[in-house]
PDB file of C-alpha atoms in Angstrom:
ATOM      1  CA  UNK F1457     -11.976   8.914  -9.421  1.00  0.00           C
ATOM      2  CA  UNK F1458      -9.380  11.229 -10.490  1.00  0.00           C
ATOM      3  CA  UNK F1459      -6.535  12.165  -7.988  1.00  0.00           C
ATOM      4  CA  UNK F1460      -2.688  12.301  -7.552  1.00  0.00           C
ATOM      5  CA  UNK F1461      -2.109   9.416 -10.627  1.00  0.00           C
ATOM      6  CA  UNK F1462      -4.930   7.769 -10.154  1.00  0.00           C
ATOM      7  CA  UNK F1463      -6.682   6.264 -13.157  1.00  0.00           C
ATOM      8  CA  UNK F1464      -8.979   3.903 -12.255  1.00  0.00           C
ATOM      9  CA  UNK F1465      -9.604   0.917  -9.582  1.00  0.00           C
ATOM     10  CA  UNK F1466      -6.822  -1.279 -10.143  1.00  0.00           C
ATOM     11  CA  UNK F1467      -4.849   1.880  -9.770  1.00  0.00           C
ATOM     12  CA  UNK F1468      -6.665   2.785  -6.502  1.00  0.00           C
ATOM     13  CA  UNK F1469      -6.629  -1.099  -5.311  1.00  0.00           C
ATOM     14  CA  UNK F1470      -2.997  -1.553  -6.159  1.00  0.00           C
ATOM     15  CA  UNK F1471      -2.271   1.542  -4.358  1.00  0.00           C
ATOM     16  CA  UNK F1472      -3.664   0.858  -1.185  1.00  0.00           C
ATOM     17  CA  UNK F1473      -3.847  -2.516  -0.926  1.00  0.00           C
ATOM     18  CA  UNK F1474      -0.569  -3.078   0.937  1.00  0.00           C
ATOM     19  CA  UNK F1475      -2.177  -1.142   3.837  1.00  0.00           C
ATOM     20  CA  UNK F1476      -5.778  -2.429   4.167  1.00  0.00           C
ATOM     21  CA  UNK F1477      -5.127  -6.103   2.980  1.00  0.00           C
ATOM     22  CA  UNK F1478      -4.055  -7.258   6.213  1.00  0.00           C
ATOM     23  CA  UNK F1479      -7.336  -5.868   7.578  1.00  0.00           C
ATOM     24  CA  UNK F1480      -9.540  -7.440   5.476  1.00  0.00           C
ATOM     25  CA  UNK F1481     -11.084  -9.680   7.720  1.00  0.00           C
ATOM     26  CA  UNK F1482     -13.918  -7.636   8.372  1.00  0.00           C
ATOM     27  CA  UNK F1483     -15.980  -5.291   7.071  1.00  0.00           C
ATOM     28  CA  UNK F1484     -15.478  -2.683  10.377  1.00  0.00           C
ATOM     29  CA  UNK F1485     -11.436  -3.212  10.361  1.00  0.00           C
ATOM     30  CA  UNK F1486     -11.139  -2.804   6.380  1.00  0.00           C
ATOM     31  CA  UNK F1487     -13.339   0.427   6.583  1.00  0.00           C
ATOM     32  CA  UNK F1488     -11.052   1.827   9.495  1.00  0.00           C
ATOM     33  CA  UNK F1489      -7.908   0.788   7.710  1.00  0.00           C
ATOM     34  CA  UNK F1490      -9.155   2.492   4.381  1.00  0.00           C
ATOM     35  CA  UNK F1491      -9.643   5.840   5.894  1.00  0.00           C
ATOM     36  CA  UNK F1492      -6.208   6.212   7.630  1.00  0.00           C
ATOM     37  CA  UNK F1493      -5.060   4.592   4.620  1.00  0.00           C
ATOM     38  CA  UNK F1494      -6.676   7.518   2.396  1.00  0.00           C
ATOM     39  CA  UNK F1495      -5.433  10.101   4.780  1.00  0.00           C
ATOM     40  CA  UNK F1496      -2.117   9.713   4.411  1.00  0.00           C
ATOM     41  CA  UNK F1497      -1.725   8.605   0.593  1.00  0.00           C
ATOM     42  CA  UNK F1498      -4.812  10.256  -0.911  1.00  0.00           C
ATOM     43  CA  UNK F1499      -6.504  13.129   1.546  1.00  0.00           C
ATOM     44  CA  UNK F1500      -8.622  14.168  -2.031  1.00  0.00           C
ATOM     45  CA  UNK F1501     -10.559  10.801  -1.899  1.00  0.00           C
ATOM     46  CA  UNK F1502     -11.554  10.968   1.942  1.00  0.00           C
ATOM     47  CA  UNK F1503     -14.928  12.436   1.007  1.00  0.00           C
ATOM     48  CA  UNK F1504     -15.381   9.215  -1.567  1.00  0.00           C
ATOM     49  CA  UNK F1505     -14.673   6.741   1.096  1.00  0.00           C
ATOM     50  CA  UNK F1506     -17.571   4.908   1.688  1.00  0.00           C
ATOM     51  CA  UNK F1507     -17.506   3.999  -1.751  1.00  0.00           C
ATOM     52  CA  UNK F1508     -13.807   3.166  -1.577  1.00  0.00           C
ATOM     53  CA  UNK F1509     -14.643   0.998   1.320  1.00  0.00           C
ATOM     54  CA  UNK F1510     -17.398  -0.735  -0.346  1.00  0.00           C
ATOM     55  CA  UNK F1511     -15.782  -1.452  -3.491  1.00  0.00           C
ATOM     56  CA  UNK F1512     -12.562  -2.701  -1.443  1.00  0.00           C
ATOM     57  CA  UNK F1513     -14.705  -4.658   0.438  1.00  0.00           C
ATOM     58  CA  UNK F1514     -16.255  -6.687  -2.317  1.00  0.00           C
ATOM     59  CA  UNK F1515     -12.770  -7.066  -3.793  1.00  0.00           C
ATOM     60  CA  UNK F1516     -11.476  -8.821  -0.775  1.00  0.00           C
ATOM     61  CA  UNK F1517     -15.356 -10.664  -0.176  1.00  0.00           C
ATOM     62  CA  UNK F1518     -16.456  -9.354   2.582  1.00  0.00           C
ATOM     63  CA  UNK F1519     -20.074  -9.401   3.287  1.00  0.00           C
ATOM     64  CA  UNK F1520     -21.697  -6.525   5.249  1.00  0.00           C
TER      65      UNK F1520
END
């Protein structure tokens, strides 16, 4: 994923985990969270997040 300084996944965690981390207590919740958080700080990655969400959500452990 290549957007606005973004270089990899820790880049992409680290940038939006102080928004979705106090969501991640469920899969629903931490999906929600990621797209507002993606429309404010990265609108070029909306169309990627469902793989955002996925790989956010096995960073924090979530199950499906």
């Amino acid at each position: 994923m290549r957007a606005e300084n973004i270089d990899g996944n820790y880049e992409l965690i680290r940038r939006l985990e102080p928004s979705v981390r106090p969501t991640a207590t469920s899969s629903a919740t931490l999906a929600a969270a990621t797209r507002d958080a993606l429309t404010t700080q990265l609108p070029e990655l909306l169309p990627r997040a469902p793989e955002i969400v996925d790989y956010l959500g096995r960073y924090f452990g979530l199950e499906n």
